[in-house]
Coordinates of C-alpha atoms in Angstrom, one line a residue:
X1 CA 76.2 11.5 -244.8
X2 CA 74.6 8.1 -245.4
X3 CA 76.6 6.0 -243.5
X4 CA 76.0 8.5 -240.3
X5 CA 72.3 7.5 -241.1
X6 CA 72.8 4.5 -241.1
X7 CA 74.8 4.2 -237.6
X8 CA 72.2 5.6 -235.6
X9 CA 69.2 4.1 -237.5
X10 CA 71.4 1.1 -236.1
X11 CA 71.3 2.8 -232.4
X12 CA 67.9 3.4 -232.8
X13 CA 66.8 0.4 -233.7
X14 CA 69.3 -1.5 -231.0
X15 CA 67.1 0.9 -228.2
X16 CA 64.2 0.0 -229.5
X17 CA 65.0 -3.5 -229.6
X18 CA 66.2 -3.0 -226.1
X19 CA 63.1 -1.7 -224.5
X20 CA 61.3 -4.0 -225.8
X21 CA 63.1 -6.6 -224.6
X22 CA 62.9 -4.7 -220.5
X23 CA 59.5 -5.2 -221.3
X24 CA 59.5 -9.4 -222.1
X25 CA 61.6 -9.0 -218.5
X26 CA 58.6 -7.2 -216.5
X27 CA 56.4 -8.7 -217.9
X28 CA 58.5 -12.2 -217.2
X29 CA 59.3 -11.6 -213.6
X30 CA 55.5 -10.2 -213.2
X31 CA 54.0 -14.6 -214.4
X32 CA 57.8 -16.3 -212.2
X33 CA 56.2 -13.6 -208.9
X34 CA 52.5 -14.9 -209.6
X35 CA 53.7 -18.4 -210.1
X36 CA 55.5 -17.9 -206.8
X37 CA 52.6 -16.5 -204.8
X38 CA 50.3 -19.5 -206.1
X39 CA 52.4 -21.4 -205.1
X40 CA 53.3 -20.5 -201.9
X41 CA 48.5 -20.3 -201.3
X42 CA 49.1 -24.2 -202.6
X43 CA 52.1 -24.9 -199.6
X44 CA 49.6 -23.7 -197.1
X45 CA 46.7 -24.8 -198.5
X46 CA 48.6 -28.0 -198.1
X47 CA 50.3 -27.2 -194.7
X48 CA 46.3 -26.2 -193.7
X49 CA 45.1 -30.4 -194.1
X50 CA 47.9 -32.1 -193.6
X51 CA 47.0 -30.7 -189.9
X52 CA 43.1 -30.9 -190.2
X53 CA 45.4 -35.1 -191.2
X54 CA 46.2 -35.1 -187.7
X55 CA 43.9 -33.7 -186.1
X56 CA 41.3 -36.2 -187.0
X57 CA 44.3 -38.5 -186.1
X58 CA 44.3 -37.3 -182.7
X59 CA 41.6 -37.2 -182.0
X60 CA 40.8 -41.1 -183.5
X61 CA 43.2 -41.6 -180.8
X62 CA 41.4 -40.1 -177.6
X63 CA 38.2 -42.1 -179.3
X64 CA 40.5 -45.2 -179.2
X65 CA 41.7 -44.1 -175.1
X66 CA 37.9 -43.3 -174.5
X67 CA 37.0 -46.4 -175.3
X68 CA 40.3 -48.3 -173.6
X69 CA 39.1 -46.2 -170.9
X70 CA 35.0 -47.6 -170.6
X71 CA 35.9 -51.0 -170.8
X72 CA 38.4 -51.1 -167.9
X73 CA 35.8 -49.4 -165.8
X74 CA 32.8 -51.7 -167.7
X75 CA 34.4 -54.8 -166.8
X76 CA 35.5 -54.0 -163.5
X77 CA 31.8 -53.1 -162.9
X78 CA 31.0 -56.8 -163.8
X79 CA 34.3 -57.8 -162.0
X80 CA 32.3 -56.5 -158.3
X81 CA 28.4 -56.9 -159.3
X82 CA 29.8 -60.6 -159.3
X83 CA 31.6 -60.1 -156.1
X84 CA 28.1 -58.6 -154.7
X85 CA 26.5 -61.5 -156.2
X86 CA 28.5 -63.7 -153.5
X87 CA 29.1 -62.4 -151.5
X88 CA 24.8 -61.6 -150.1
X89 CA 25.1 -65.9 -151.9
X90 CA 27.6 -66.3 -148.5
X91 CA 25.3 -64.3 -146.3
X92 CA 22.4 -66.7 -146.9
X93 CA 20.6 -63.3 -148.1
X94 CA 19.7 -63.5 -151.7
X95 CA 17.0 -63.5 -153.6
X96 CA 15.9 -61.8 -156.9
X97 CA 13.8 -59.5 -155.0
X98 CA 16.9 -58.7 -152.7
X99 CA 19.7 -59.1 -155.2
X100 CA 18.5 -56.9 -158.1
X101 CA 17.5 -53.6 -156.0
X102 CA 20.4 -54.3 -154.0
X103 CA 22.8 -54.8 -157.7
X104 CA 20.8 -51.3 -158.6
X105 CA 21.8 -49.1 -155.9
X106 CA 25.3 -50.4 -156.3
X107 CA 25.6 -49.3 -160.3
X108 CA 23.9 -46.4 -159.7
X109 CA 25.8 -45.5 -157.2
X110 CA 29.0 -46.5 -159.3
X111 CA 27.5 -44.4 -161.6
X112 CA 27.1 -41.5 -159.4
X113 CA 30.4 -41.7 -158.6
X114 CA 32.0 -42.2 -161.9
X115 CA 29.7 -38.7 -163.5
X116 CA 30.8 -37.3 -160.2
X117 CA 34.9 -37.7 -161.1
X118 CA 35.5 -38.8 -164.5
X119 CA 32.6 -35.7 -166.1
X120 CA 35.3 -33.7 -167.3
X121 CA 36.7 -36.9 -169.1
X122 CA 33.5 -37.1 -170.4
X123 CA 32.5 -33.8 -171.9
X124 CA 35.9 -34.3 -173.9
X125 CA 36.0 -37.6 -175.2
X126 CA 32.0 -36.2 -176.2
X127 CA 33.4 -33.1 -178.2
X128 CA 36.4 -34.8 -178.9
X129 CA 33.9 -37.4 -180.8
X130 CA 31.9 -34.6 -182.3
X131 CA 34.2 -32.9 -183.8
X132 CA 35.8 -36.0 -185.0
X133 CA 32.8 -36.8 -186.8
X134 CA 32.7 -33.6 -189.0
X135 CA 36.7 -34.1 -189.0
X136 CA 36.2 -37.5 -190.1
X137 CA 33.4 -36.3 -192.6
X138 CA 35.6 -33.6 -194.2
X139 CA 38.1 -35.3 -194.1
X140 CA 36.3 -37.7 -196.4
X141 CA 35.6 -35.2 -198.5
X142 CA 39.0 -33.5 -199.3
X143 CA 41.1 -37.2 -198.2
X144 CA 43.0 -36.2 -201.8
X145 CA 43.8 -32.0 -201.6
X146 CA 47.3 -33.4 -200.3
X147 CA 47.8 -35.2 -203.4
X148 CA 45.7 -32.4 -205.3
X149 CA 48.4 -29.8 -204.2
X150 CA 51.6 -31.2 -203.9
X151 CA 50.4 -32.1 -207.9
X152 CA 50.1 -28.3 -208.6
X153 CA 52.7 -26.9 -206.9
X154 CA 54.8 -29.1 -209.3
X155 CA 53.1 -28.7 -211.5
X156 CA 53.7 -25.2 -211.0
X157 CA 57.7 -25.2 -210.0
X158 CA 57.8 -26.3 -213.5
X159 CA 55.6 -23.6 -214.7
X160 CA 59.2 -21.2 -213.1
X161 CA 61.6 -23.5 -214.2
X162 CA 60.0 -22.8 -218.1
X163 CA 59.6 -19.2 -217.3
X164 CA 62.9 -19.1 -215.2
X165 CA 64.9 -20.2 -218.6
X166 CA 62.4 -17.4 -220.8
X167 CA 63.8 -14.8 -218.2
X168 CA 67.4 -16.1 -218.6
X169 CA 67.0 -15.7 -222.5
X170 CA 66.2 -13.0 -222.4
X171 CA 68.9 -10.8 -219.3
X172 CA 70.9 -12.8 -222.2
X173 CA 69.4 -10.6 -225.6
X174 CA 69.9 -7.6 -223.5
X175 CA 73.5 -8.5 -222.2
X176 CA 74.0 -9.0 -226.6
X177 CA 72.3 -5.8 -227.4
X178 CA 73.8 -3.7 -224.7
X179 CA 77.0 -5.3 -226.9
X180 CA 76.2 -4.7 -229.1
X181 CA 74.4 -1.3 -228.7
X182 CA 78.6 -0.6 -227.4
X183 CA 80.0 -1.1 -230.4
X184 CA 77.4 0.8 -232.1
X185 CA 78.2 3.6 -229.8
X186 CA 81.5 3.2 -229.9
X187 CA 81.6 3.7 -233.3
X188 CA 79.3 6.5 -233.8
X189 CA 81.9 8.6 -231.8
X190 CA 85.2 7.9 -233.6
X191 CA 82.2 9.3 -236.9
X192 CA 81.5 11.9 -235.6
X193 CA 85.3 13.1 -234.0
X194 CA 86.3 12.5 -238.4
X195 CA 83.1 14.5 -239.1
X196 CA 84.1 17.4 -236.1
X197 CA 88.5 16.6 -237.7
X198 CA 86.9 17.2 -241.5
X199 CA 86.4 21.5 -241.8
X200 CA 84.5 20.3 -245.0
X201 CA 81.8 18.3 -243.4
X202 CA 80.9 20.9 -241.1
X203 CA 80.5 23.2 -243.4
X204 CA 77.3 20.8 -244.5
X205 CA 75.9 20.2 -241.5
X206 CA 76.0 23.7 -240.8
X207 CA 71.9 25.0 -242.0
X208 CA 72.6 27.5 -244.9

């Protein structure tokens, strides 16, 4: 009887240990799941900040293109004004008043022409400039976000690796405990068979 009780007690201890390991496994699984979710959120943050960087770069390219566009037309305007000057001089009608009046009309008509023809482009450049100032200011405040996010991801991956090691160890302990339980249950079965084959022991097990 003492052997039987010992085995039964051992079985209860093993089952208790198994339940505790299952609880640890559940907690570790939850911790790993939370860590993975945190990593996904950080990766989304990195993607968002990277997109902001690309947007700023694209806007800067647009502004650069717009500046080149304006410079080119300014050069055309200057060349046209110089040509107009020599044209009037060649016609013999050049004087300050006439030239300024003619030049004013020429410049005004040129500006009106550009405004009508390139109104959409100028509006887009204006909007791009406004967005660029806002994005560039935001980018200056968050220029280190990407590196910080990458560092955080590496840190979380380290934590996940550690949790995975703990989980693997817990699973290994569970398997070892299962083996122990199997041995105990087999010994218990053998003991029960032996007890029931002995009538004297069976009689002693019957209640009075």
